[in-house]
mmCIF file of C-alpha atoms and ligand atoms in Angstrom:
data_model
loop_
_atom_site.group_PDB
_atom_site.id
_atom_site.type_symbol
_atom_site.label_atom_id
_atom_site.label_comp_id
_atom_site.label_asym_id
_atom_site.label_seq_id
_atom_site.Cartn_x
_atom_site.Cartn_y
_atom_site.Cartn_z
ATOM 1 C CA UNK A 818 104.412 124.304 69.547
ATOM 2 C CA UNK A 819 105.783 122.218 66.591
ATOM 3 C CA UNK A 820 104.349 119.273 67.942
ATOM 4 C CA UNK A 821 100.921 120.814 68.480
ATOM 5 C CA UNK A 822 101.667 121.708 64.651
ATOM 6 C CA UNK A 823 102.262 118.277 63.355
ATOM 7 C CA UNK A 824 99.849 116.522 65.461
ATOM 8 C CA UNK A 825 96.784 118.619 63.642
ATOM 9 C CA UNK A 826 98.185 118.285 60.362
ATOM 10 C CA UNK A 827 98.268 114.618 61.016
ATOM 11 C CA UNK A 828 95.033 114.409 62.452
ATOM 12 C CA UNK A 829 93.705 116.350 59.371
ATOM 13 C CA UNK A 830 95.317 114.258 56.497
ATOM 14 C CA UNK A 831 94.247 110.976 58.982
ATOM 15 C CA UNK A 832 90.768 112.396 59.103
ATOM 16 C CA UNK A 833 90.099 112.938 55.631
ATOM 17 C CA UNK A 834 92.001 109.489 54.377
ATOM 18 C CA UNK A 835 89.436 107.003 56.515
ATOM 19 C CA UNK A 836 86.306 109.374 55.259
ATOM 20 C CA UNK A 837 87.783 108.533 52.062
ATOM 21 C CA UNK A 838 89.332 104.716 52.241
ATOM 22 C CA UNK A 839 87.009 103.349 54.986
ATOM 23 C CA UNK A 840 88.344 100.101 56.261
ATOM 24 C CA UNK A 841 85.693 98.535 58.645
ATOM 25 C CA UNK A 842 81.549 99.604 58.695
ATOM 26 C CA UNK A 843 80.597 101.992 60.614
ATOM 27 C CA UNK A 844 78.194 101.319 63.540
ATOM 28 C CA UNK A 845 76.837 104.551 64.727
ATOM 29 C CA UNK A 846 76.616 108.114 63.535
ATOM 30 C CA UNK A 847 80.119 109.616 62.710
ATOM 31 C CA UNK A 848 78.895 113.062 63.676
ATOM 32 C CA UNK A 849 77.488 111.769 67.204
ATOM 33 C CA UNK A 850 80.842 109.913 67.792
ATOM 34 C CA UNK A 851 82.987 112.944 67.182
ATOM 35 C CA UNK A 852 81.170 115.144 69.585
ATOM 36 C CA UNK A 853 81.345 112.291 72.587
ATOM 37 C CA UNK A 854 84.794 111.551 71.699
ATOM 38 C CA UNK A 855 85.625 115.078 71.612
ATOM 39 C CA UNK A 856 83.771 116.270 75.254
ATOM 40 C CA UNK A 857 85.221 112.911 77.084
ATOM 41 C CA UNK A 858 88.994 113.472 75.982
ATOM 42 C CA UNK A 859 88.645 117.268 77.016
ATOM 43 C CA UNK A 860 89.493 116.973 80.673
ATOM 44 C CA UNK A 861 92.684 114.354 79.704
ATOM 45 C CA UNK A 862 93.327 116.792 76.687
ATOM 46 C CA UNK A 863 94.092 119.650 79.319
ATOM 47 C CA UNK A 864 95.839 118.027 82.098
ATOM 48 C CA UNK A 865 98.024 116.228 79.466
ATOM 49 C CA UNK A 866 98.643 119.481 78.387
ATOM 50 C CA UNK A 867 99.422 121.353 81.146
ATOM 51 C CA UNK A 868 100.162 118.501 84.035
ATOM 52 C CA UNK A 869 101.602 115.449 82.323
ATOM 53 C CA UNK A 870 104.147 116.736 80.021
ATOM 54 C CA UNK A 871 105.513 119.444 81.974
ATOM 55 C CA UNK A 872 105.765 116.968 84.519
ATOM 56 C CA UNK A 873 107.679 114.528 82.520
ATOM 57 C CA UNK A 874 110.094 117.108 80.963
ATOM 58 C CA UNK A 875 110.981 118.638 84.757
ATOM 59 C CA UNK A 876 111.803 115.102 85.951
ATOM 60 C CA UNK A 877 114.302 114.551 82.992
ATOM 61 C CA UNK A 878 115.774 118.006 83.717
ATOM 62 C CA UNK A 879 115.786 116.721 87.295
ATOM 63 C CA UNK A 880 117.619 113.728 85.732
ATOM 64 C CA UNK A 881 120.357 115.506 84.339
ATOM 65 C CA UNK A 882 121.470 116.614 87.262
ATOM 66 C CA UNK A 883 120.974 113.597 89.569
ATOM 67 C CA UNK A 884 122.582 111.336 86.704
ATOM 68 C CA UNK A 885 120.229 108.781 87.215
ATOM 69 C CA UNK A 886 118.931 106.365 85.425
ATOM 70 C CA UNK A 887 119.925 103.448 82.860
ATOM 71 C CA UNK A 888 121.281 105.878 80.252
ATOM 72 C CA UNK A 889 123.874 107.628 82.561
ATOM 73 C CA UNK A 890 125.541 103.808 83.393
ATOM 74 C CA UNK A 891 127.313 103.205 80.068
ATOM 75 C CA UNK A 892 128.890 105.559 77.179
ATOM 76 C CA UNK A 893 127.773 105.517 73.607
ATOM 77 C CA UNK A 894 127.434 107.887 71.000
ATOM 78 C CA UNK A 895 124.401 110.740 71.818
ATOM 79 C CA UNK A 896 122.382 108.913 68.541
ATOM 80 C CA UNK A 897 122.711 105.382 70.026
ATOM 81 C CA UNK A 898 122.029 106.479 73.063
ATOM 82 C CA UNK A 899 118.968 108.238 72.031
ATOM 83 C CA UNK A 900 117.905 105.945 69.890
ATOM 84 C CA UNK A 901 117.883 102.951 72.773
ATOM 85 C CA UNK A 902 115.977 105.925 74.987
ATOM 86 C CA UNK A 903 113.210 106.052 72.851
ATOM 87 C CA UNK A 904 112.908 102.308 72.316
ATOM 88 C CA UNK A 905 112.922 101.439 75.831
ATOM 89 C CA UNK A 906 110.148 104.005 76.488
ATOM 90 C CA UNK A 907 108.330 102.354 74.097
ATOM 91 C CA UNK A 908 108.815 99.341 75.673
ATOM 92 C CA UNK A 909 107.567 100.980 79.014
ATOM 93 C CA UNK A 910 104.263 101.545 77.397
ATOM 94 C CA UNK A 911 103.788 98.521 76.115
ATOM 95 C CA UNK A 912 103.855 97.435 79.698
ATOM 96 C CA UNK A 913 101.884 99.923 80.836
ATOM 97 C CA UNK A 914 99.116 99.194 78.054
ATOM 98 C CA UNK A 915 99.158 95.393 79.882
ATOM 99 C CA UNK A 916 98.375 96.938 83.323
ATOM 100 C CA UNK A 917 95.367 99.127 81.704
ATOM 101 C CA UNK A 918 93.926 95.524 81.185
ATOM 102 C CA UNK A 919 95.013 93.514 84.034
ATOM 103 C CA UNK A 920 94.746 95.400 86.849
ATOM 104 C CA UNK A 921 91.319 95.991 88.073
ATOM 105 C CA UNK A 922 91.776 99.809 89.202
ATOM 106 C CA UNK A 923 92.706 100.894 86.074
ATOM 107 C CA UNK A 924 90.447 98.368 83.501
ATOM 108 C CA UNK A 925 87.926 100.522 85.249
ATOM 109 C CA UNK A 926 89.555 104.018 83.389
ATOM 110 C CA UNK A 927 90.468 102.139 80.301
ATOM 111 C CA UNK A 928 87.487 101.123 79.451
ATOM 112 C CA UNK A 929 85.902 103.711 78.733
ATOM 113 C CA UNK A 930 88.007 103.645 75.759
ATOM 114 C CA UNK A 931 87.418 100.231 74.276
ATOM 115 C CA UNK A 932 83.462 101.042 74.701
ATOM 116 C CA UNK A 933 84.261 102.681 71.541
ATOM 117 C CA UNK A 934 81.561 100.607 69.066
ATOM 118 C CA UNK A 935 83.314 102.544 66.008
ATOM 119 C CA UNK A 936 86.716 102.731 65.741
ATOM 120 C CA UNK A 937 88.157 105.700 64.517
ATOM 121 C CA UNK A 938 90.957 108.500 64.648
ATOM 122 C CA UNK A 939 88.313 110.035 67.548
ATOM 123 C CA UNK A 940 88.913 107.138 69.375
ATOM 124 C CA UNK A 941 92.326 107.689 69.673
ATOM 125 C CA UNK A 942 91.199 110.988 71.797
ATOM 126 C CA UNK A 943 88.754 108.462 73.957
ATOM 127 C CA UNK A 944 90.644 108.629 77.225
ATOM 128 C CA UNK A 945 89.158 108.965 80.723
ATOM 129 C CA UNK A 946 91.803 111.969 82.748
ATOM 130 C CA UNK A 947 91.620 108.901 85.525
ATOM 131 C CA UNK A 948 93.766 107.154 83.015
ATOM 132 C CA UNK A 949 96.749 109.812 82.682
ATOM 133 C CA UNK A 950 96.613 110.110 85.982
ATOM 134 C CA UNK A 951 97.384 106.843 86.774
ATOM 135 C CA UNK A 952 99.955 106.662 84.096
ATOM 136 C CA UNK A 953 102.144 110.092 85.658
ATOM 137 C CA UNK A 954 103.670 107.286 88.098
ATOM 138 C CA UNK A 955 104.315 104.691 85.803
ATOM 139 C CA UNK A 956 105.575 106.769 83.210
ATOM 140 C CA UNK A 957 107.349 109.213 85.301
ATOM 141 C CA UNK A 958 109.085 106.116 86.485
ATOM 142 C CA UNK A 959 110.276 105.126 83.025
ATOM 143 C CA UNK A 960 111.574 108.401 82.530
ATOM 144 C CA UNK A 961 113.543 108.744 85.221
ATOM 145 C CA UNK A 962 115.036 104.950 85.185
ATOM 146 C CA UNK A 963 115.843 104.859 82.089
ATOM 147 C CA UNK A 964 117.663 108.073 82.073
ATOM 148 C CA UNK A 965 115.538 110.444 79.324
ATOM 149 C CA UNK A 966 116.164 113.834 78.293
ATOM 150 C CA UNK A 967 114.009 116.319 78.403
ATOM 151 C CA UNK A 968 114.132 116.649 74.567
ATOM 152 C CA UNK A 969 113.348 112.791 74.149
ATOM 153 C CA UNK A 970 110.551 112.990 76.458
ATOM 154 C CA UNK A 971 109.052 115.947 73.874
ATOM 155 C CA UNK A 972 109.925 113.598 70.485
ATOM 156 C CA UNK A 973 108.608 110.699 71.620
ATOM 157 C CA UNK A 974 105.298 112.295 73.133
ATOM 158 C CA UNK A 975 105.097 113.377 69.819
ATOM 159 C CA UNK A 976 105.329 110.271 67.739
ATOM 160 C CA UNK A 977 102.917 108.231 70.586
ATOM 161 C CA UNK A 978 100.580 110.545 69.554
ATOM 162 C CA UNK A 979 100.798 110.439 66.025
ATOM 163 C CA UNK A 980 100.914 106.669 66.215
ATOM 164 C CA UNK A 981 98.146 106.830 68.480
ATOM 165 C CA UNK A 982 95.877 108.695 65.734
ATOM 166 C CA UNK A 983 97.255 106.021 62.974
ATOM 167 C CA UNK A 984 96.694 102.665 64.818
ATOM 168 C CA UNK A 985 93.038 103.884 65.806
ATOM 169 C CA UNK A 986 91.984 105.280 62.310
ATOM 170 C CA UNK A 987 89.371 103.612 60.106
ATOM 171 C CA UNK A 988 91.520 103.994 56.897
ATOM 172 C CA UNK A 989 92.394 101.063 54.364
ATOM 173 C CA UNK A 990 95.385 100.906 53.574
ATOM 174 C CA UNK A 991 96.911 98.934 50.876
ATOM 175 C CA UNK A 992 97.103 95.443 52.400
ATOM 176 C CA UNK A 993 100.163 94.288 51.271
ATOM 177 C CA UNK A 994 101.791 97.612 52.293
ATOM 178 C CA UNK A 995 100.434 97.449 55.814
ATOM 179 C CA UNK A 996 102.094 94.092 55.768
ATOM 180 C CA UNK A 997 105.343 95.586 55.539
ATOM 181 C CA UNK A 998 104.480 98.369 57.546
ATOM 182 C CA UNK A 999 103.408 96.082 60.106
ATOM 183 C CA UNK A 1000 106.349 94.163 60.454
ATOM 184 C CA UNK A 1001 107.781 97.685 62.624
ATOM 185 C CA UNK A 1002 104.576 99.606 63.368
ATOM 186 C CA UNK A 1003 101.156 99.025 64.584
ATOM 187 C CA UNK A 1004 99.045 99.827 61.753
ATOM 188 C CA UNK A 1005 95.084 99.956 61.666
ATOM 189 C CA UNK A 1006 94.231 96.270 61.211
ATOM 190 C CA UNK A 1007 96.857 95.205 64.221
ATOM 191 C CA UNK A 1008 95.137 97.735 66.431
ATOM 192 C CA UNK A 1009 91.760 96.923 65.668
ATOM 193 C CA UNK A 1010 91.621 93.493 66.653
ATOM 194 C CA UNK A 1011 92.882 94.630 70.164
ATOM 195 C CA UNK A 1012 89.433 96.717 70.210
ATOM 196 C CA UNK A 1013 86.867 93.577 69.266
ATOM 197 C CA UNK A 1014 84.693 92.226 71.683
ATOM 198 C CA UNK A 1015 86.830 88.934 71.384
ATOM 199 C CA UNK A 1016 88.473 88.685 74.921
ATOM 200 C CA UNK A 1017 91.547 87.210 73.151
ATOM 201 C CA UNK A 1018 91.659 89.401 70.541
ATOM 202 C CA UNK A 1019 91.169 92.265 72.959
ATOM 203 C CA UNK A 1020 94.499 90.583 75.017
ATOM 204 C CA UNK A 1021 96.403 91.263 72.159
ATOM 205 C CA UNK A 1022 98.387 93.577 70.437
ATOM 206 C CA UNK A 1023 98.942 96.154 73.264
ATOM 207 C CA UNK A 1024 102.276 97.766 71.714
ATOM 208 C CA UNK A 1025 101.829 101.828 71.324
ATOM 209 C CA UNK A 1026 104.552 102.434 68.681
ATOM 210 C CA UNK A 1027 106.637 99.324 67.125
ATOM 211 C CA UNK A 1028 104.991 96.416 66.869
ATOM 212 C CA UNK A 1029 107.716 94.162 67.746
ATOM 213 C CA UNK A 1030 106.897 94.271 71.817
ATOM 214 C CA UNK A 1031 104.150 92.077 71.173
ATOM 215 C CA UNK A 1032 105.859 89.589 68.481
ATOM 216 C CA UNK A 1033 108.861 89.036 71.701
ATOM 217 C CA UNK A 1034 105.978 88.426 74.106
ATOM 218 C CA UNK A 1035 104.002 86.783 72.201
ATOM 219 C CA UNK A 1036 100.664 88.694 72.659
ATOM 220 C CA UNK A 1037 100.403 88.985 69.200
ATOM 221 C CA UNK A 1038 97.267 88.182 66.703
ATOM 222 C CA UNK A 1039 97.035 89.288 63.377
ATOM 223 C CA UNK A 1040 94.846 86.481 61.711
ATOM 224 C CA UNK A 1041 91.857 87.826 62.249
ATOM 225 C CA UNK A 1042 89.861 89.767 59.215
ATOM 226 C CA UNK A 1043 88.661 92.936 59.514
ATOM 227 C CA UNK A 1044 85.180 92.405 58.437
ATOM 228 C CA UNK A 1045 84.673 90.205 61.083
ATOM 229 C CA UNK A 1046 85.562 92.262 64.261
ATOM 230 C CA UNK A 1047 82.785 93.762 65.988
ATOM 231 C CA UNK A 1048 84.364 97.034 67.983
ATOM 232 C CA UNK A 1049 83.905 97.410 71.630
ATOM 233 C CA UNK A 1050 83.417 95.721 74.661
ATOM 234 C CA UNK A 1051 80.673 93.201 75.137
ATOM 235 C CA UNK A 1052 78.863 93.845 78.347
ATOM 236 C CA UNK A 1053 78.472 97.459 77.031
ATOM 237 C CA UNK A 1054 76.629 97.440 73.788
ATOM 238 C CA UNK A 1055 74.157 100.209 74.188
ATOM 239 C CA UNK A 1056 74.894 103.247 73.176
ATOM 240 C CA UNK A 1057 72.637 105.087 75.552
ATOM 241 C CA UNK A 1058 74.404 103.981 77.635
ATOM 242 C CA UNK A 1059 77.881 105.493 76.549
ATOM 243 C CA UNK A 1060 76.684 109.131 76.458
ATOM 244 C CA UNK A 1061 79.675 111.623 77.544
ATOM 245 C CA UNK A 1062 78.191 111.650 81.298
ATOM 246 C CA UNK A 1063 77.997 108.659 81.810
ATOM 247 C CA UNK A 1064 80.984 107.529 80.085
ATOM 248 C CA UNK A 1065 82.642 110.077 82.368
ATOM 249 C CA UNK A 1066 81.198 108.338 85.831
ATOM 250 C CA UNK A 1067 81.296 104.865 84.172
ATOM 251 C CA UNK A 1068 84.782 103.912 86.234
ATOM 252 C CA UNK A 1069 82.907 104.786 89.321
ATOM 253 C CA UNK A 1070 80.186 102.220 89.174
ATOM 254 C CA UNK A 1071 79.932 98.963 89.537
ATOM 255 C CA UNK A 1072 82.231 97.460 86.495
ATOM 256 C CA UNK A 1073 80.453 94.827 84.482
ATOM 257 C CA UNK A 1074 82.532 91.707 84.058
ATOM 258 C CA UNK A 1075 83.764 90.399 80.732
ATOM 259 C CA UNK A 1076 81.281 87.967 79.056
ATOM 260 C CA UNK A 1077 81.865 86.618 76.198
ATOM 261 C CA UNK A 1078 79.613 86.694 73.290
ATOM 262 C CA UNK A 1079 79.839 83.711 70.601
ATOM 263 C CA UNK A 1080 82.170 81.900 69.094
ATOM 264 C CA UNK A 1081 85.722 83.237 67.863
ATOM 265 C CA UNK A 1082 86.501 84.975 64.726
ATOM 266 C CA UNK A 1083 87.833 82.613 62.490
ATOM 267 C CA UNK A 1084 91.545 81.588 63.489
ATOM 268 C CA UNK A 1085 93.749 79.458 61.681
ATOM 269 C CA UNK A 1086 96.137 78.997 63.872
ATOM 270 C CA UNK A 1087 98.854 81.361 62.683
ATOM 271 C CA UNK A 1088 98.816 84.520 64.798
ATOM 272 C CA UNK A 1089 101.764 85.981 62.599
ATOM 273 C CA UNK A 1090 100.071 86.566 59.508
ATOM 274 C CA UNK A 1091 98.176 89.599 59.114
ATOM 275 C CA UNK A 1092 94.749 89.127 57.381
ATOM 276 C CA UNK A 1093 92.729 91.361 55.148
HETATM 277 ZN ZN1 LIG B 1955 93.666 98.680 75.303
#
């Protein structure tokens, strides 16, 4: 119930901040966006809801008694111990976000939110239910290897999807603040250059929370400006074609492969350095 609370009260002050301080151009009708957004993240919206975290909560109650799990194996203070918790699930997802590419099966679900061709806070709602359900196993997994608690499970469900709602919003923030920022969170500019139609830029930046998953492996790329990313996925530019229907059947047709579409946005070679 608190978490409901804070989520809309984030959403709200998100919402009206990127109306306000837009970062990149806008595409396509905000209005028409909101309702497709809206009507395709209604069926994930429930089963989230009323499936997937009840779910997740009764398997770390489960844990508690079964002792399982990473957490369980060493003693620390309940703070540290927490604290490494909700790191590690972090880490989980950042894994998980890598499989949503990679493997075929579930490209097929996730892409029906990088067909996004705007990218705002209703994007961050843009999930096909075929997605959370293939992410019960995988993250029911990480909860019960690592060892949550049911009260973890709740906090850090809550700040994935606040930081969800931040990453995807179109607001401008101060650049050289989101430069600090950046250095622990994903922050709008990092997550937008995971949503161009740039196959490398898409293959990057896949952490949910910190952004220090993808510094360790790596997949990072932040020198990329904003101006220059188109949003979305390449082979899917029409926007009659991403009505809520069909964006609803789209991981049951045929799935168009990955073409790429020009040259690269301008890279000078330093991935580190976030651009404006
Ligand atoms: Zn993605």
């Amino acid at each position: 119930m608190y978490g409901s609370t804070i989520l809309v009260v984030v959403f709200i002050i998100l919402f009206i901040l990127e109306s306000k301080f837009q970062l990149r151009k806008r595409v396509q009708s905000r209005w028409r966006r909101i309702i497709i957004n809206f009507l395709v993240s209604l069926p994930s919206f429930i089963l989230l809801r009323l499936l997937f975290i009840p779910l997740m909560i009764w398997l770390a109650y489960k844990n508690e008694q079964w002792h399982f799990g990473l957490n369980y194996l060493y003693i620390a203070p309940a703070w540290l111990k927490a604290f490494i918790a909700f790191l590690l699930l972090d880490y989980s997802n950042y894994l998980w976000h890598i499989v949503l590419h990679k493997m075929p099966l579930m490209w097929r679900f996730h892409l029906v939110h990088h067909t996004d061709l705007d990218l705002d806070i209703t994007t961050s709602f843009r999930f096909h239910f075929g997605e959370l359900i293939g992410s019960v196993f995988f993250r029911g997994a990480a909860v019960v290897l690592i060892g949550i608690s049911p009260l973890m499970v709740l906090i850090y469900e809550i700040a994935f999807e606040a930081s969800n709602q931040f990453q995807h919003s179109n607001m401008r923030i101060p650049f050289r603040f989101e430069k600090i920022l950046n250095n622990i969170l994903v922050t709008p500019r990092m997550h937008g250059i995971h949503h161009s139609i740039k196959k490398r830029e898409t293959d990057s930046n896949f952490s949910i929370i910190f952004s220090f998953w993808d510094r360790l492996h790596g997949t990072i790329r932040l020198n990329v400006q904003q101006y220059e990313i188109v949003t979305g996925v390449a082979v899917y530019p029409d926007a009659k074609e991403l009505t809520t229907g069909k964006l609803l059947i789209l991981p049951f047709t045929k799935i168009r492969k990955w073409i790429e579409n020009g040259n690269s946005n301008s890279d000078d070679g330093n991935r580190n350095k976030l651009k404006e």
